[in-house]
Amino acid sequence: MPVDPNATIEITCFDWVPDFARGFVRDLRPRWACEELGLAYRERPISAMHRPEWFYAEQPFGQVPVVRDGALRLFESGAILVHLAEREGRLLPQSGQARADVFGWLFAAYNSIEPVAMEQASVLIFHAGEDWAEARKPILFETIDKKLSRVTDALGEREWIAGDFSIADIALVTTLREFDRNGQLRKFPSLAAYLERGMERPAFGRAIEAQLEAFSEEPPIAA
Amino acid sequence: MPVDPNATIEITCFDWVPDFARGFVRDLRPRWACEELGLAYRERPISAMHRPEWFYAEQPFGQVPVVRDGALRLFESGAILVHLAEREGRLLPQSGQARADVFGWLFAAYNSIEPVAMEQASVLIFHAGEDWAEARKPILFETIDKKLSRVTDALGEREWIAGDFSIADIALVTTLREFDRNGQLRKFPSLAAYLERGMERPAFGRAIEAQLEAFSEEPPIAA
């Protein structure tokens, strides 16, 4: 589904980010969901480096993505995934154990796994080389390994984390990618294979291509 | 709503936790939601100190709460809040901007605010006094202050974070309590007042009382 300037759905993204963030900014999640659901969307790029003050009225923490769907305004990628899935009646079962499992894994990705990915980014990228970050690494990586090992057990032989492919997989795959940057996932071959399956979906490919295309080469000059 | 051993809903909780965790274990969230919704629940206490291996099959990370509702099994407190609200058709609007806002703040609490509360627990409790934890504090507390300041702006003069009292408030109030332990919230009087409003709700009072009552005085001996 190509990006369409006349689409009803608008995804706010960044106009430029440093190399380490390219392909990892979280507007990837709604882009991916839109691609899976066959929904066209338009882009609204804003500056990550000079975050406009008015943007905080739309997103309390100045983060992307923010999504408009007609008159509706949505923030937090998890909430946006739920909205897009409910809008189309796909990627999130309507009821019963299947719905409970998708919601369980959706929140697990956001609250039980991604927080340690954020901490990892803190010690490996934002505070790389600082004494405290070096000292923090051993126990943090041990914690991460424990979590990945538990996700491995839970995944077992299944193709997707909670029944059919769902928004829980969009959240989990995009989170697990953070642990693939330093090869930690090599220790967990079935998780690495799961990640691969997710990233091989054509919708994922189109989503990441669109995110990368939206970035300018050089940081735009502040207005 | 008293705890009722014959209730359809079962909340798994811990049989004992150290003092710093009492009143803060996350089964507080479904307890509170059940109290708001007038739903009876029974308790299933397990050991936090000797986490039974079979429990990981129910909860991938060995965390509480896990909830059973008849034949349904649910994990992750965020998913449980959604389930309880949808079950009763309350605390989560059915559609439109109101639903988007509640989901937005629900995920904001779980993914944009709670992760720094977890990191705070790491430096103040689990690794208290370690060199790296001391060195980590200044920037972490600056980050926390920035987030709390943004939540303050977003709350404005409103009574609850997203329209009527909702599951987003249950998530946000229980998260903000983590920042009240060290007085950080004093800098944000309107947030402190919001926290107070949440904690003054009779349902919150009954929930926390029930959590505290479920703990034994001394750690039970491992079986």
Coordinates of C-alpha atoms in Angstrom, one line a residue:
Chain A
M1 CA 0.0 0.0 0.0
P2 CA 1.8 3.2 -1.1
V3 CA 2.0 6.2 1.0
D4 CA -0.9 8.4 -0.2
P5 CA -1.0 12.2 0.6
N6 CA -4.8 12.0 0.4
A7 CA -5.3 9.1 2.8
T8 CA -7.6 9.4 5.8
I9 CA -5.0 8.1 8.1
E10 CA -2.0 10.3 8.9
I11 CA 1.1 9.0 10.6
T12 CA 3.5 11.5 12.2
C13 CA 7.1 10.6 11.7
F14 CA 10.5 12.2 12.0
D15 CA 12.2 14.1 9.1
W16 CA 15.7 13.0 10.1
V17 CA 17.2 10.7 12.7
P18 CA 20.8 9.6 13.3
D19 CA 21.9 6.3 11.7
F20 CA 21.4 4.2 14.8
A21 CA 17.7 5.0 14.9
R22 CA 16.9 4.5 11.2
G23 CA 14.5 1.7 10.7
F24 CA 13.8 1.6 14.5
V25 CA 11.6 4.7 15.0
R26 CA 8.3 3.5 16.4
D27 CA 6.1 4.9 13.6
L28 CA 7.3 1.6 12.0
R29 CA 4.5 -0.1 14.1
P30 CA 1.5 1.8 12.7
R31 CA 3.1 1.7 9.2
W32 CA 3.4 -2.1 9.5
A33 CA -0.1 -2.5 10.8
C34 CA -1.5 -0.3 7.9
E35 CA 0.4 -2.4 5.4
E36 CA -1.0 -5.6 6.9
L37 CA -4.5 -4.2 6.8
G38 CA -4.3 -2.7 3.4
L39 CA -4.8 0.8 4.7
A40 CA -3.3 3.8 2.9
Y41 CA -1.7 6.5 5.0
R42 CA -0.1 9.9 4.6
E43 CA 3.0 11.1 6.5
R44 CA 3.5 14.2 8.6
P45 CA 7.2 14.5 9.2
I46 CA 8.3 16.6 12.2
S47 CA 11.8 17.4 13.5
A48 CA 13.2 15.0 16.0
M49 CA 16.2 17.3 16.8
H50 CA 14.1 20.4 17.3
R51 CA 10.9 18.9 18.6
P52 CA 8.2 21.6 18.0
E53 CA 6.7 22.8 21.3
W54 CA 3.1 22.6 19.9
F55 CA 3.7 18.8 19.3
Y56 CA 3.6 18.2 23.1
A57 CA -0.1 19.1 23.1
E58 CA -0.7 16.2 20.7
Q59 CA 1.8 13.8 22.3
P60 CA 2.6 14.4 26.0
F61 CA 6.2 13.2 25.7
G62 CA 6.9 14.6 22.2
Q63 CA 7.3 11.0 20.8
V64 CA 6.2 9.6 17.5
P65 CA 4.0 8.1 16.3
V66 CA 0.9 10.1 16.6
V67 CA -1.9 9.1 14.2
R68 CA -4.9 10.9 12.9
D69 CA -7.7 8.9 11.5
G70 CA -10.2 11.4 10.2
A71 CA -11.2 13.4 13.2
L72 CA -9.7 10.9 15.6
R73 CA -6.3 11.7 17.2
L74 CA -4.3 8.8 18.7
F75 CA -1.0 8.6 20.6
E76 CA 1.1 5.7 21.9
S77 CA 1.9 3.1 19.3
G78 CA 0.2 0.4 21.4
A79 CA -3.0 2.3 21.4
I80 CA -2.7 2.9 17.7
L81 CA -2.2 -0.8 17.0
V82 CA -5.4 -1.5 19.0
H83 CA -7.3 1.2 17.1
L84 CA -6.2 0.0 13.6
A85 CA -7.0 -3.6 14.4
E86 CA -10.4 -2.8 15.8
R87 CA -11.2 -0.4 12.9
E88 CA -10.7 -3.3 10.5
G89 CA -11.7 -6.2 12.7
R90 CA -8.4 -8.0 12.0
L91 CA -5.1 -8.7 13.8
L92 CA -7.0 -8.8 17.1
P93 CA -9.6 -11.4 17.9
Q94 CA -13.0 -10.2 18.9
S95 CA -13.4 -12.2 22.1
G96 CA -12.4 -15.1 24.3
Q97 CA -9.0 -16.7 25.0
A98 CA -7.7 -15.6 21.6
R99 CA -8.3 -11.9 22.4
A100 CA -6.9 -12.3 26.0
D101 CA -3.7 -13.9 24.6
V102 CA -3.1 -11.1 22.0
F103 CA -3.7 -8.4 24.6
G104 CA -1.5 -10.3 27.1
W105 CA 1.4 -10.5 24.6
L106 CA 0.8 -6.9 23.4
F107 CA 1.3 -5.6 27.0
A108 CA 4.1 -8.1 27.6
A109 CA 6.0 -6.6 24.7
Y110 CA 5.4 -3.0 25.9
N111 CA 5.8 -3.5 29.6
S112 CA 7.8 -6.6 30.3
I113 CA 10.3 -6.7 27.4
E114 CA 10.6 -3.2 25.9
P115 CA 11.7 -1.5 29.1
V116 CA 14.9 -3.6 29.2
A117 CA 15.4 -2.7 25.5
M118 CA 15.2 1.0 26.5
E119 CA 17.7 0.4 29.2
Q120 CA 19.9 -1.4 26.8
A121 CA 19.8 1.6 24.4
S122 CA 20.7 3.8 27.4
V123 CA 23.9 1.8 28.2
L124 CA 24.9 1.0 24.6
I125 CA 24.0 4.2 22.7
F126 CA 23.0 7.2 24.8
H127 CA 25.5 6.7 27.6
A128 CA 28.0 4.5 25.7
G129 CA 31.3 4.3 27.4
E130 CA 30.3 6.1 30.6
D131 CA 31.6 4.3 33.7
W132 CA 28.2 3.6 35.2
A133 CA 26.9 2.3 31.9
E134 CA 29.8 -0.2 31.6
A135 CA 29.2 -1.3 35.2
R136 CA 25.5 -1.7 34.5
K137 CA 25.9 -4.0 31.6
P138 CA 26.6 -7.5 33.1
I139 CA 23.4 -7.7 35.2
L140 CA 21.3 -5.9 32.6
F141 CA 22.4 -8.4 29.9
E142 CA 21.7 -11.2 32.3
T143 CA 18.2 -9.9 32.9
I144 CA 17.7 -9.6 29.1
D145 CA 18.9 -13.1 28.5
K146 CA 16.5 -14.4 31.2
K147 CA 13.6 -12.6 29.5
L148 CA 14.5 -13.8 26.1
S149 CA 14.8 -17.3 27.4
R150 CA 11.3 -17.1 28.8
V151 CA 9.9 -15.8 25.6
T152 CA 11.6 -18.7 23.8
D153 CA 9.8 -21.1 26.1
A154 CA 6.5 -19.4 25.6
L155 CA 6.9 -19.3 21.8
G156 CA 7.7 -23.0 21.7
E157 CA 7.1 -24.4 18.2
R158 CA 4.5 -21.8 17.3
E159 CA 4.7 -19.6 14.2
W160 CA 3.3 -16.5 15.9
I161 CA 3.2 -15.6 19.6
A162 CA -0.5 -15.7 20.1
G163 CA -2.4 -17.8 17.5
D164 CA -2.6 -16.2 14.1
F165 CA -0.4 -13.3 13.2
S166 CA -1.6 -10.3 15.3
I167 CA -0.7 -6.8 16.6
A168 CA 1.1 -8.7 19.4
D169 CA 3.5 -9.9 16.8
I170 CA 4.0 -6.4 15.4
A171 CA 4.8 -5.2 18.9
L172 CA 7.0 -8.2 19.8
V173 CA 9.0 -8.4 16.5
T174 CA 9.8 -4.7 16.6
T175 CA 10.9 -5.0 20.2
L176 CA 13.0 -8.1 19.6
R177 CA 14.9 -6.3 16.8
E178 CA 16.4 -4.2 19.5
F179 CA 18.1 -7.3 20.9
D180 CA 19.4 -8.3 17.5
R181 CA 21.7 -5.3 17.1
N182 CA 24.3 -6.8 19.3
G183 CA 23.9 -10.5 18.5
Q184 CA 22.2 -11.4 21.8
L185 CA 19.5 -13.1 19.8
R186 CA 22.0 -15.6 18.4
K187 CA 21.7 -17.5 21.7
F188 CA 18.0 -18.0 21.0
P189 CA 17.7 -19.5 17.6
S190 CA 14.0 -20.1 17.7
L191 CA 13.5 -16.4 18.6
A192 CA 15.8 -15.3 15.9
A193 CA 13.8 -17.4 13.4
Y194 CA 10.6 -15.8 14.7
L195 CA 12.1 -12.4 14.2
E196 CA 13.1 -13.4 10.7
R197 CA 9.6 -14.6 9.9
G198 CA 8.2 -11.3 11.0
M199 CA 10.7 -9.3 9.0
E200 CA 10.1 -11.4 5.9
R201 CA 6.5 -10.4 5.7
P202 CA 6.0 -8.1 2.7
A203 CA 4.1 -5.6 4.9
F204 CA 7.1 -5.3 7.2
G205 CA 9.4 -4.7 4.2
R206 CA 7.2 -2.0 2.8
A207 CA 6.8 -0.3 6.2
I208 CA 10.5 -0.1 6.8
E209 CA 11.2 1.1 3.3
A210 CA 8.7 3.9 3.7
Q211 CA 10.2 4.9 7.1
L212 CA 13.7 5.1 5.6
E213 CA 12.5 7.0 2.5
A214 CA 10.9 9.7 4.7
F215 CA 14.3 10.7 6.2
S216 CA 16.3 13.4 4.6
E217 CA 20.0 12.7 4.1
E218 CA 21.2 15.5 6.3
P219 CA 19.6 16.9 9.4
P220 CA 17.3 19.8 8.2
I221 CA 18.3 23.2 9.4
A222 CA 16.2 24.4 12.3
A223 CA 13.6 26.9 11.2
Chain B
M1 CA -16.7 -6.1 47.5
P2 CA -15.2 -8.7 49.8
V3 CA -12.7 -11.3 48.6
D4 CA -14.9 -14.4 48.0
P5 CA -13.4 -17.9 47.7
N6 CA -16.3 -18.9 45.4
A7 CA -15.9 -16.0 43.0
T8 CA -15.6 -16.7 39.2
I9 CA -12.6 -14.4 39.0
E10 CA -9.3 -15.5 40.5
I11 CA -6.4 -13.2 41.1
T12 CA -3.0 -14.7 41.7
C13 CA -1.0 -12.8 44.2
F14 CA 2.1 -13.3 46.4
D15 CA 1.9 -14.9 49.9
W16 CA 4.7 -12.7 51.2
V17 CA 6.9 -9.9 50.0
P18 CA 9.5 -7.7 51.7
D19 CA 8.2 -4.4 53.2
F20 CA 9.3 -2.2 50.3
A21 CA 6.9 -4.1 48.0
R22 CA 3.9 -4.2 50.3
G23 CA 1.0 -2.3 48.8
F24 CA 2.9 -2.0 45.5
V25 CA 2.6 -5.5 44.0
R26 CA 0.7 -5.3 40.7
D27 CA -2.2 -7.5 41.6
L28 CA -3.3 -4.2 43.1
R29 CA -4.5 -3.2 39.6
P30 CA -7.0 -6.0 39.0
R31 CA -8.1 -5.8 42.6
W32 CA -8.8 -2.1 42.2
A33 CA -10.6 -2.7 38.9
C34 CA -12.7 -5.4 40.4
E35 CA -13.6 -3.2 43.4
E36 CA -14.6 -0.3 41.0
L37 CA -16.7 -2.7 38.9
G38 CA -18.3 -4.5 41.9
L39 CA -16.8 -7.8 40.9
A40 CA -16.0 -10.4 43.6
Y41 CA -12.7 -12.2 43.2
R42 CA -10.9 -15.0 45.0
E43 CA -7.2 -15.1 45.7
R44 CA -4.5 -17.6 44.7
P45 CA -1.4 -16.8 46.7
I46 CA 2.0 -18.2 45.3
S47 CA 5.5 -17.7 46.6
A48 CA 7.4 -14.7 45.3
M49 CA 10.6 -15.9 46.9
H50 CA 10.4 -19.5 45.6
R51 CA 8.5 -18.9 42.4
P52 CA 7.1 -22.3 41.4
E53 CA 8.4 -23.5 38.0
W54 CA 4.9 -24.4 36.8
F55 CA 3.8 -20.8 37.2
Y56 CA 6.0 -19.8 34.2
A57 CA 3.6 -21.8 31.9
E58 CA 0.8 -19.4 33.0
Q59 CA 2.9 -16.2 33.1
P60 CA 6.0 -16.2 30.9
F61 CA 8.0 -14.0 33.3
G62 CA 6.8 -15.5 36.5
Q63 CA 5.1 -12.2 37.5
V64 CA 1.8 -11.5 39.1
P65 CA -1.0 -10.8 38.5
V66 CA -2.4 -13.7 36.5
V67 CA -6.2 -13.8 36.4
R68 CA -8.7 -16.5 35.7
D69 CA -12.2 -15.6 34.7
G70 CA -14.1 -18.8 34.4
A71 CA -12.3 -20.7 31.7
L72 CA -10.3 -17.6 30.5
R73 CA -6.7 -17.2 31.5
L74 CA -5.2 -13.7 31.4
F75 CA -1.7 -12.3 32.1
E76 CA -0.2 -8.8 32.2
S77 CA -2.1 -6.4 34.3
G78 CA -2.7 -4.0 31.3
A79 CA -4.5 -6.8 29.4
I80 CA -6.4 -7.8 32.6
L81 CA -7.6 -4.2 33.0
V82 CA -8.8 -4.2 29.4
H83 CA -10.6 -7.5 29.9
L84 CA -12.3 -6.5 33.1
A85 CA -13.5 -3.2 31.6
E86 CA -14.8 -4.8 28.4
R87 CA -16.5 -7.6 30.5
E88 CA -18.5 -5.0 32.3
G89 CA -18.7 -2.3 29.6
R90 CA -17.4 0.3 32.1
L91 CA -14.1 2.2 32.7
L92 CA -13.2 2.0 29.0
P93 CA -15.4 3.9 26.5
Q94 CA -16.8 1.8 23.6
S95 CA -15.6 3.9 20.7
G96 CA -14.4 7.2 19.4
Q97 CA -12.0 9.8 20.8
A98 CA -12.9 8.8 24.4
R99 CA -11.7 5.2 23.8
A100 CA -8.6 6.4 21.9
D101 CA -7.7 8.7 24.8
V102 CA -8.1 5.9 27.5
F103 CA -6.0 3.5 25.4
G104 CA -3.4 6.2 24.8
W105 CA -3.0 6.9 28.5
L106 CA -3.1 3.2 29.4
F107 CA -0.2 2.5 27.1
A108 CA 1.5 5.8 28.2
A109 CA 1.4 4.6 31.8
Y110 CA 2.8 1.2 30.9
N111 CA 5.4 2.1 28.2
S112 CA 6.3 5.8 28.6
I113 CA 6.2 6.2 32.4
E114 CA 6.5 2.9 34.2
P115 CA 9.8 1.9 32.6
V116 CA 11.5 4.8 34.4
A117 CA 9.8 3.7 37.6
M118 CA 11.3 0.3 37.1
E119 CA 14.7 1.9 36.5
Q120 CA 14.2 4.0 39.6
A121 CA 13.5 0.8 41.7
S122 CA 16.7 -0.6 40.2
V123 CA 18.9 2.2 41.5
L124 CA 17.0 2.9 44.7
I125 CA 16.1 -0.6 45.9
F126 CA 17.6 -3.5 44.0
H127 CA 21.1 -2.0 43.5
A128 CA 21.0 0.7 46.2
G129 CA 24.4 2.0 47.1
E130 CA 26.2 0.4 44.2
D131 CA 28.6 2.8 42.4
W132 CA 26.9 2.5 39.1
A133 CA 23.5 3.1 40.6
E134 CA 24.7 6.3 42.4
A135 CA 26.2 7.5 39.1
R136 CA 23.0 6.8 37.2
K137 CA 20.8 8.8 39.5
P138 CA 21.2 12.4 38.4
I139 CA 20.2 11.9 34.7
L140 CA 17.6 9.3 35.6
F141 CA 15.9 11.7 38.0
E142 CA 16.1 14.5 35.5
T143 CA 14.3 12.2 33.0
I144 CA 11.7 11.3 35.5
D145 CA 11.1 15.0 36.3
K146 CA 10.7 15.8 32.6
K147 CA 8.1 13.1 32.2
L148 CA 6.2 14.1 35.4
S149 CA 6.2 17.7 34.1
R150 CA 4.7 16.6 30.8
V151 CA 2.1 14.5 32.6
T152 CA 1.3 17.6 34.7
D153 CA 0.8 19.7 31.5
A154 CA -1.4 17.0 30.0
L155 CA -3.5 16.6 33.1
G156 CA -4.1 20.4 33.4
E157 CA -7.2 21.1 35.5
R158 CA -8.9 17.8 34.8
E159 CA -10.0 15.5 37.5
W160 CA -9.0 12.3 35.7
I161 CA -6.4 11.7 32.9
A162 CA -8.8 10.8 30.1
G163 CA -12.4 12.0 30.6
D164 CA -14.3 10.0 33.3
F165 CA -12.4 7.8 35.7
S166 CA -11.1 4.8 33.7
I167 CA -8.6 2.0 33.6
A168 CA -6.1 4.6 32.4
D169 CA -6.3 6.2 35.8
I170 CA -5.9 2.8 37.6
A171 CA -2.7 2.3 35.6
L172 CA -1.4 5.9 36.0
V173 CA -2.2 6.3 39.7
T174 CA -0.5 3.0 40.6
T175 CA 2.5 4.1 38.5
L176 CA 2.8 7.6 39.9
R177 CA 2.8 6.1 43.4
E178 CA 6.3 4.8 42.6
F179 CA 7.4 8.4 42.3
D180 CA 5.8 9.4 45.6
R181 CA 8.1 7.2 47.7
N182 CA 11.0 9.6 47.5
G183 CA 9.1 12.8 47.5
Q184 CA 9.7 13.6 43.8
L185 CA 6.0 14.2 43.4
R186 CA 6.1 17.2 45.8
K187 CA 7.5 19.2 42.9
F188 CA 4.3 18.6 41.0
P189 CA 1.4 19.5 43.3
S190 CA -1.3 18.9 40.7
L191 CA 0.0 15.4 40.1
A192 CA 0.2 14.8 43.8
A193 CA -3.4 15.9 44.1
Y194 CA -4.4 13.6 41.3
L195 CA -2.6 10.7 43.0
E196 CA -4.4 11.6 46.2
R197 CA -7.8 11.7 44.4
G198 CA -7.1 8.2 43.0
M199 CA -6.0 6.8 46.4
E200 CA -9.0 8.3 48.2
R201 CA -11.4 6.3 46.1
P202 CA -13.0 3.7 48.3
A203 CA -12.3 0.9 45.8
F204 CA -8.6 1.7 45.9
G205 CA -8.7 1.6 49.7
R206 CA -10.4 -1.9 49.7
A207 CA -8.0 -3.2 47.1
I208 CA -4.8 -2.2 49.0
E209 CA -6.3 -3.5 52.2
A210 CA -7.0 -6.8 50.6
Q211 CA -3.4 -7.0 49.1
L212 CA -1.9 -6.3 52.5
E213 CA -4.1 -8.8 54.3
A214 CA -3.0 -11.6 51.9
F215 CA 0.6 -11.4 53.1
S216 CA 1.8 -13.6 55.9
E217 CA 4.0 -11.8 58.5
E218 CA 7.0 -13.9 58.0
P219 CA 8.3 -15.5 54.7
P220 CA 6.7 -18.9 54.5
I221 CA 9.2 -21.8 54.6
A222 CA 9.9 -23.2 51.1
A223 CA 8.0 -26.4 50.6

